[in-house]
mmCIF file with all atom_site columns, C-alpha atoms in Angstrom:
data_model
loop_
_atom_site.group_PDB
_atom_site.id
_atom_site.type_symbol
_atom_site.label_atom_id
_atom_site.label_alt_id
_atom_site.label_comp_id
_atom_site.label_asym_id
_atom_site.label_entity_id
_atom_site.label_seq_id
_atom_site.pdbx_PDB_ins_code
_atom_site.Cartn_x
_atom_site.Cartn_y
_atom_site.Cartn_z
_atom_site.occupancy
_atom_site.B_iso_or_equiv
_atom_site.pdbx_formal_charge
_atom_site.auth_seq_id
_atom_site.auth_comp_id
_atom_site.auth_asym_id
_atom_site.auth_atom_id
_atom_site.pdbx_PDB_model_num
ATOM 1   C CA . UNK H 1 1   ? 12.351 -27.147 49.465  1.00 0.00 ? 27  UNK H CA 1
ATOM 2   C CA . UNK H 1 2   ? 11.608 -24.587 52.024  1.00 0.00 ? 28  UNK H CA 1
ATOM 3   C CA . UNK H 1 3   ? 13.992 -26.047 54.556  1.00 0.00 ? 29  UNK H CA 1
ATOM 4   C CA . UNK H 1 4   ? 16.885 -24.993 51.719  1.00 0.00 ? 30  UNK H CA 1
ATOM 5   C CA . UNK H 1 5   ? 15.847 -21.533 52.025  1.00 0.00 ? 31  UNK H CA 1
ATOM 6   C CA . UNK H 1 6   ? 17.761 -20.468 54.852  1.00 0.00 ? 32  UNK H CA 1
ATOM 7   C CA . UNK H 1 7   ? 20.653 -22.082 53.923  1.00 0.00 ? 33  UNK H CA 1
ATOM 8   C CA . UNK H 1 8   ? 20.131 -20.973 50.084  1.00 0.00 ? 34  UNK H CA 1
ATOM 9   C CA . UNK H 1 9   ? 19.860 -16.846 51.733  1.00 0.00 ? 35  UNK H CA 1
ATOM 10  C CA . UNK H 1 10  ? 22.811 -17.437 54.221  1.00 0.00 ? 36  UNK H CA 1
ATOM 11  C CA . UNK H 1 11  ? 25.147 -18.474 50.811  1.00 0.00 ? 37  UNK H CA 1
ATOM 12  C CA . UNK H 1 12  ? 24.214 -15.458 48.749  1.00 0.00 ? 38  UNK H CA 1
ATOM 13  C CA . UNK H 1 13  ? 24.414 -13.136 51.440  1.00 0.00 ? 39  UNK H CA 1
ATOM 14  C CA . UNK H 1 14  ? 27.924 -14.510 52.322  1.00 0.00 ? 40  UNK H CA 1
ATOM 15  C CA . UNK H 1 15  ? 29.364 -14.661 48.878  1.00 0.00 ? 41  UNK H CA 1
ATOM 16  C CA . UNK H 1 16  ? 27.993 -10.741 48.315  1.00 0.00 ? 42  UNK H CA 1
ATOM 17  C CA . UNK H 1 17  ? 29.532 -9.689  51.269  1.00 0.00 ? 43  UNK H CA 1
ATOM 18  C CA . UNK H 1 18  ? 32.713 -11.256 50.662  1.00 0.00 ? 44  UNK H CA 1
ATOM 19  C CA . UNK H 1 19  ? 33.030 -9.848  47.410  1.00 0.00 ? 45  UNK H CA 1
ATOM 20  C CA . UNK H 1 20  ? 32.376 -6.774  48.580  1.00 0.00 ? 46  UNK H CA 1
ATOM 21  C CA . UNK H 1 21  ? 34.677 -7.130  51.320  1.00 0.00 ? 47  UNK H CA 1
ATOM 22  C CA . UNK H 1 22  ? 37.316 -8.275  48.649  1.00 0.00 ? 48  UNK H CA 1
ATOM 23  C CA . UNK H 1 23  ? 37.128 -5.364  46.591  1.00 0.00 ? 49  UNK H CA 1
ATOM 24  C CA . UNK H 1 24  ? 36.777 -2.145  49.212  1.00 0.00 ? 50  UNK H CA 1
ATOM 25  C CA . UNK H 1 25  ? 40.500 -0.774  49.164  1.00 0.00 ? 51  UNK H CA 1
ATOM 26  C CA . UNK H 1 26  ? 42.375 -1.405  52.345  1.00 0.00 ? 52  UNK H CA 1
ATOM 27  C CA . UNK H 1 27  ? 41.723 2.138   53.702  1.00 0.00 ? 53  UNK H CA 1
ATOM 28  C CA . UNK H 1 28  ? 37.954 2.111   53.241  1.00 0.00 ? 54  UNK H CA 1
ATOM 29  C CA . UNK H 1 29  ? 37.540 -0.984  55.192  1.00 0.00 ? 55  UNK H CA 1
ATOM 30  C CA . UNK H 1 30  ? 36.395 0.213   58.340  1.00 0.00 ? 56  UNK H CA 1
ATOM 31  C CA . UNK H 1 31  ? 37.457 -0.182  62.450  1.00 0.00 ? 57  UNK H CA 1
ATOM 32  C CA . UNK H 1 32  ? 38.692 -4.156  61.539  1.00 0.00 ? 58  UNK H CA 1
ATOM 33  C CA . UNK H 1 33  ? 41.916 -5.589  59.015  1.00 0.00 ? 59  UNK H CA 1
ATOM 34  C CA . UNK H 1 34  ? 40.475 -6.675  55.757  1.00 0.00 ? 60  UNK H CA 1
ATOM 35  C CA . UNK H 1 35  ? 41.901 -10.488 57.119  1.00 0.00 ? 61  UNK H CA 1
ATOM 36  C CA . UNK H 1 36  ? 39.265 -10.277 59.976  1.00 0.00 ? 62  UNK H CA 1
ATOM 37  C CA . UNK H 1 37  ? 36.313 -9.033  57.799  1.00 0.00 ? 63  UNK H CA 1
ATOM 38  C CA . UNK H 1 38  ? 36.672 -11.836 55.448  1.00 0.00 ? 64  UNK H CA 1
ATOM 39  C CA . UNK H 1 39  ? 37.295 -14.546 58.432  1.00 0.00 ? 65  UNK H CA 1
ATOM 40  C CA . UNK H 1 40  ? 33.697 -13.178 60.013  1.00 0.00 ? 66  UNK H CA 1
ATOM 41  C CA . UNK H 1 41  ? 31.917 -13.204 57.103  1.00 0.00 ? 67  UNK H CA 1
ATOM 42  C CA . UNK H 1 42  ? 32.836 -16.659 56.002  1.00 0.00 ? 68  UNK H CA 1
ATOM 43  C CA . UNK H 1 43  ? 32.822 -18.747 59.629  1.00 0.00 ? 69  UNK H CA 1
ATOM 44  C CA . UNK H 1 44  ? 30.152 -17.067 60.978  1.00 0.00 ? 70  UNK H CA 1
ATOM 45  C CA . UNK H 1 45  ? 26.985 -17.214 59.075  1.00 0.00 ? 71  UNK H CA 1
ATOM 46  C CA . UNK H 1 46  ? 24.190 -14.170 58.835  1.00 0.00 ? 72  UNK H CA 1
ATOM 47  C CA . UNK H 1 47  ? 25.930 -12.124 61.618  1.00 0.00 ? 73  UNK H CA 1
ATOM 48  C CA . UNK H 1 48  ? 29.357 -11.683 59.561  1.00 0.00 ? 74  UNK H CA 1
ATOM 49  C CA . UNK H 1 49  ? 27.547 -10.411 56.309  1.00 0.00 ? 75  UNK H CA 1
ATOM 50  C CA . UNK H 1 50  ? 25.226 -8.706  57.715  1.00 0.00 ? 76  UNK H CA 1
ATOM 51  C CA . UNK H 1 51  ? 27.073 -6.258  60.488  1.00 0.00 ? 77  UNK H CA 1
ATOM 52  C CA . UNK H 1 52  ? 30.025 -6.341  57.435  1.00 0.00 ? 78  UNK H CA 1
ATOM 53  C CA . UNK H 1 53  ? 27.140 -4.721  54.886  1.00 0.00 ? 79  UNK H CA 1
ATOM 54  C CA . UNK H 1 54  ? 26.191 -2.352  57.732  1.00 0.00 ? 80  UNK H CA 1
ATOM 55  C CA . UNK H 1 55  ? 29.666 -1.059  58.935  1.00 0.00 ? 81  UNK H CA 1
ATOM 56  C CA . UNK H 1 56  ? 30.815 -0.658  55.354  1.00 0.00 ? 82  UNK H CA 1
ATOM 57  C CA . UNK H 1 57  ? 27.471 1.559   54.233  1.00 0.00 ? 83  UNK H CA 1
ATOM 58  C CA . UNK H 1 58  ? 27.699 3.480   57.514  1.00 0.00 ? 84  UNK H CA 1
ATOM 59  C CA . UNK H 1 59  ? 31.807 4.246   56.693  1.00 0.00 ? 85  UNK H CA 1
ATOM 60  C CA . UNK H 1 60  ? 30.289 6.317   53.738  1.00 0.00 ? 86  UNK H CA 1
ATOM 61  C CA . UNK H 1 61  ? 29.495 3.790   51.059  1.00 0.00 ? 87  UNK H CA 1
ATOM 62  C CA . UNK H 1 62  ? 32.983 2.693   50.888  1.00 0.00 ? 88  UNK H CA 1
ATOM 63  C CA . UNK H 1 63  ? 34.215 5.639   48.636  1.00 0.00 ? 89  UNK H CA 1
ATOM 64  C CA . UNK H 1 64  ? 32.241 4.983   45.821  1.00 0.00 ? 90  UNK H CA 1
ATOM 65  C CA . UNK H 1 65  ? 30.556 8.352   45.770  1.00 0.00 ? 91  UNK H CA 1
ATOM 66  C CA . UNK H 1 66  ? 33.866 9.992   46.114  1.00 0.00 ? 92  UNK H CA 1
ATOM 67  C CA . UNK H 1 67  ? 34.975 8.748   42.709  1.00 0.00 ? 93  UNK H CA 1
ATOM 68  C CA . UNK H 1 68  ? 35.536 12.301  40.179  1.00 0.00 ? 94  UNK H CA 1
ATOM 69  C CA . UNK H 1 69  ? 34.265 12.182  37.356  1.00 0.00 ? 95  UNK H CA 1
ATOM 70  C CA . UNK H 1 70  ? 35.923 13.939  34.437  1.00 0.00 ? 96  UNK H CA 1
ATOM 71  C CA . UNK H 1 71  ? 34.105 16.582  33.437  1.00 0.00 ? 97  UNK H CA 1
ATOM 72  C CA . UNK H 1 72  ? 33.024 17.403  29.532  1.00 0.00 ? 98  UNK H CA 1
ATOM 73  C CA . UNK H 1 73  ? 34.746 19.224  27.376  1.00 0.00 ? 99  UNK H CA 1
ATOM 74  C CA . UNK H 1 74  ? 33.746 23.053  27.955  1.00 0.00 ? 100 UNK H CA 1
ATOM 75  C CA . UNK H 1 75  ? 33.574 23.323  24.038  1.00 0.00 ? 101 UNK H CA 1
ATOM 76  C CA . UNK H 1 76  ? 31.816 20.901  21.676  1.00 0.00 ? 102 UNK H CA 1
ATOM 77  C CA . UNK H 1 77  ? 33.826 20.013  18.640  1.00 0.00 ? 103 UNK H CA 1
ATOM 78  C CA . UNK H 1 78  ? 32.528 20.945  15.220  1.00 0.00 ? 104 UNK H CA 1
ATOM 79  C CA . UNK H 1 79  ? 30.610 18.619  13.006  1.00 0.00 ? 105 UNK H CA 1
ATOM 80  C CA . UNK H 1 80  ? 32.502 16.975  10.258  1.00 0.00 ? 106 UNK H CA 1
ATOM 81  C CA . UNK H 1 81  ? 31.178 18.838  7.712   1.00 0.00 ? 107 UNK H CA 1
ATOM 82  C CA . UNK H 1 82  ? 31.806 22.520  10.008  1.00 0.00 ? 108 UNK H CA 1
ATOM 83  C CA . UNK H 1 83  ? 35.635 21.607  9.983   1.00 0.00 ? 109 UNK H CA 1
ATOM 84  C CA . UNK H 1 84  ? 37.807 22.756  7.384   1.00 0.00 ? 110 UNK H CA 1
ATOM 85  C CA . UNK H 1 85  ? 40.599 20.133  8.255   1.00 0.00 ? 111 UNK H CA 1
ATOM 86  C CA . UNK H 1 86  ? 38.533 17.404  8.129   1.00 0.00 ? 112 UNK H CA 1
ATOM 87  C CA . UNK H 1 87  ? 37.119 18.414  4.751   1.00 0.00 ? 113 UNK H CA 1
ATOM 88  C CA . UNK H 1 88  ? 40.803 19.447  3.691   1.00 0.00 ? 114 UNK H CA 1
ATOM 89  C CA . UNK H 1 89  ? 41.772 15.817  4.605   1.00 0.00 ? 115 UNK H CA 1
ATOM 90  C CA . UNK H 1 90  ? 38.694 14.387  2.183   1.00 0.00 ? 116 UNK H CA 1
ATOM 91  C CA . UNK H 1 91  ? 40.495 15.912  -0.622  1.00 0.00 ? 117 UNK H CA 1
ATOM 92  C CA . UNK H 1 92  ? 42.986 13.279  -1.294  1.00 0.00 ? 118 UNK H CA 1
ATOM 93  C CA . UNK H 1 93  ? 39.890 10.699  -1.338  1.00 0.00 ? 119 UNK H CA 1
ATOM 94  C CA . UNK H 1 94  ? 38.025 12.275  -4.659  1.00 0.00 ? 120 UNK H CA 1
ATOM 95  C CA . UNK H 1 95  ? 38.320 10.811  -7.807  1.00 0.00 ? 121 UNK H CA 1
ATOM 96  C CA . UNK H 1 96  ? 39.149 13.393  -10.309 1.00 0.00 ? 122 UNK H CA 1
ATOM 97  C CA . UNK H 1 97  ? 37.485 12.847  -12.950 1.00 0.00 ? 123 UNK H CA 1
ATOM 98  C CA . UNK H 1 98  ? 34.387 13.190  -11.082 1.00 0.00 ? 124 UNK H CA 1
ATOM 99  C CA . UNK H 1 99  ? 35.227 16.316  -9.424  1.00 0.00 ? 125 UNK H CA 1
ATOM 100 C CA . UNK H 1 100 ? 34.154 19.433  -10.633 1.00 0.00 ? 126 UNK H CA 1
ATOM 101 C CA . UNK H 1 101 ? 35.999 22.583  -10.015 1.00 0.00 ? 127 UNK H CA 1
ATOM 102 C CA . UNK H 1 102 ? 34.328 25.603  -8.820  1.00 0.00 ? 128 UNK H CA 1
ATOM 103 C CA . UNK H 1 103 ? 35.546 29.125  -11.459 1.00 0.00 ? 129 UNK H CA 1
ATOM 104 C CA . UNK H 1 104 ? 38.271 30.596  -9.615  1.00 0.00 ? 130 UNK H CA 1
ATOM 105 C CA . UNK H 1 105 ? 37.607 34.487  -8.442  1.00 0.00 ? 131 UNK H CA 1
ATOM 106 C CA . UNK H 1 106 ? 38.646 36.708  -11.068 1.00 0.00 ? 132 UNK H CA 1
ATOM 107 C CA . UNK H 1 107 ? 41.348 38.987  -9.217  1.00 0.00 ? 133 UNK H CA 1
ATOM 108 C CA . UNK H 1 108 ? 39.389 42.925  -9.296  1.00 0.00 ? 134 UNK H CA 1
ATOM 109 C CA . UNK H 1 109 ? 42.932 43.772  -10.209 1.00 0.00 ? 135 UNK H CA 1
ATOM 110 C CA . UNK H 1 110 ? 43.119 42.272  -13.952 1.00 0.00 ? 136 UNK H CA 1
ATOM 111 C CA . UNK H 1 111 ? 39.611 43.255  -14.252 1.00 0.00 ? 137 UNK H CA 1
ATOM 112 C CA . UNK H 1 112 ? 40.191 46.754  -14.253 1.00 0.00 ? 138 UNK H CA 1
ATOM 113 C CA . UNK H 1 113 ? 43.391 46.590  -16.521 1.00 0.00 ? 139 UNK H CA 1
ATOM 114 C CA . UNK H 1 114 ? 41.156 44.717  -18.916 1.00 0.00 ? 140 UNK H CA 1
ATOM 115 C CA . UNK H 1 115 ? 38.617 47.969  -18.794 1.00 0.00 ? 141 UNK H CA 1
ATOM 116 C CA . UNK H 1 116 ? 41.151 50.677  -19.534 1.00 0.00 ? 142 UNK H CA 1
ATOM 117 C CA . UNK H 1 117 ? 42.729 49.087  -22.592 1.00 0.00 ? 143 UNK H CA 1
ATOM 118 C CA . UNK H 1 118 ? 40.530 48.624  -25.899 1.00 0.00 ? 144 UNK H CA 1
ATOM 119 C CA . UNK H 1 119 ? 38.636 46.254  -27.131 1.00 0.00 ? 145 UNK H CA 1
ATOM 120 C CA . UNK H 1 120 ? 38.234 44.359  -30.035 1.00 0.00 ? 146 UNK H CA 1
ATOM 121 C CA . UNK H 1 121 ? 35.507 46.250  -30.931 1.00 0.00 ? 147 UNK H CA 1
ATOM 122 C CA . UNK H 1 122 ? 36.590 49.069  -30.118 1.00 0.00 ? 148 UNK H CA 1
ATOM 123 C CA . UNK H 1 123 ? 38.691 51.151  -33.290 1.00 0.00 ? 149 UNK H CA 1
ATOM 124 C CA . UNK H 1 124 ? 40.685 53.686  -31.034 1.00 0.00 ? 150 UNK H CA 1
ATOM 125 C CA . UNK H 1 125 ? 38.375 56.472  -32.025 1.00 0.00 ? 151 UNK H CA 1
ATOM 126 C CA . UNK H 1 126 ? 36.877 58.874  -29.548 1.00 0.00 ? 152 UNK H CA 1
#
């Protein structure tokens, strides 16, 4: 079993570097073609994955820390029940015959036209 063991790390080591080498883009690949990489790391065993994994780390980690990230939204959006659209859009949803309506304002207006003129009570007398 142990005499697999070199044979067993020489595989794994091979097929990770050659998927790596497989997926770096063409201009990270560095000093050789892709073609050439993938040649070395498949005919010649431990020295082709091994200087491939170095060169490719050493080249700056083969862009992956250059990917941008998009940043987050500078403003958080309201909660569902903070947003007057969304609770505008919730109207068409109630059943109304379960829905009670709030007393509308009364208008200050009608109010004080309802002051000035008597009341039923009220006989016109001073």
């Amino acid at each position: 079993m142990v005499r697999f063991l070199p044979f067993l790390i020489s595989l794994v080591l091979s097929v990770y570097a050659l998927f790596s080498c497989i997926q770096t883009p063409d201009e990270d690949v560095p000093h050789l073609p892709k073609l050439v990489w993938i040649v070395l790391i498949v005919f010649v065993p431990f020295v082709g994955p091994i200087v491939w994994l170095l060169m490719s780390r050493t080249q700056g980690g083969g862009g992956r820390e250059a990917v941008v990230r998009p940043s987050r939204p500078v403003g958080r959006p309201p909660a569902p029940d903070d947003d007057p659209d969304f609770l505008k859009s919730l109207d068409r949803y109630r059943d109304p015959r379960t829905t009670v309506k709030p007393p509308e304002p009364e208008d200050p207006k009608n109010k004080a036209k309802d002051d000035d003129s008597p009341s039923e009570n009220d006989e016109g007398t001073a």
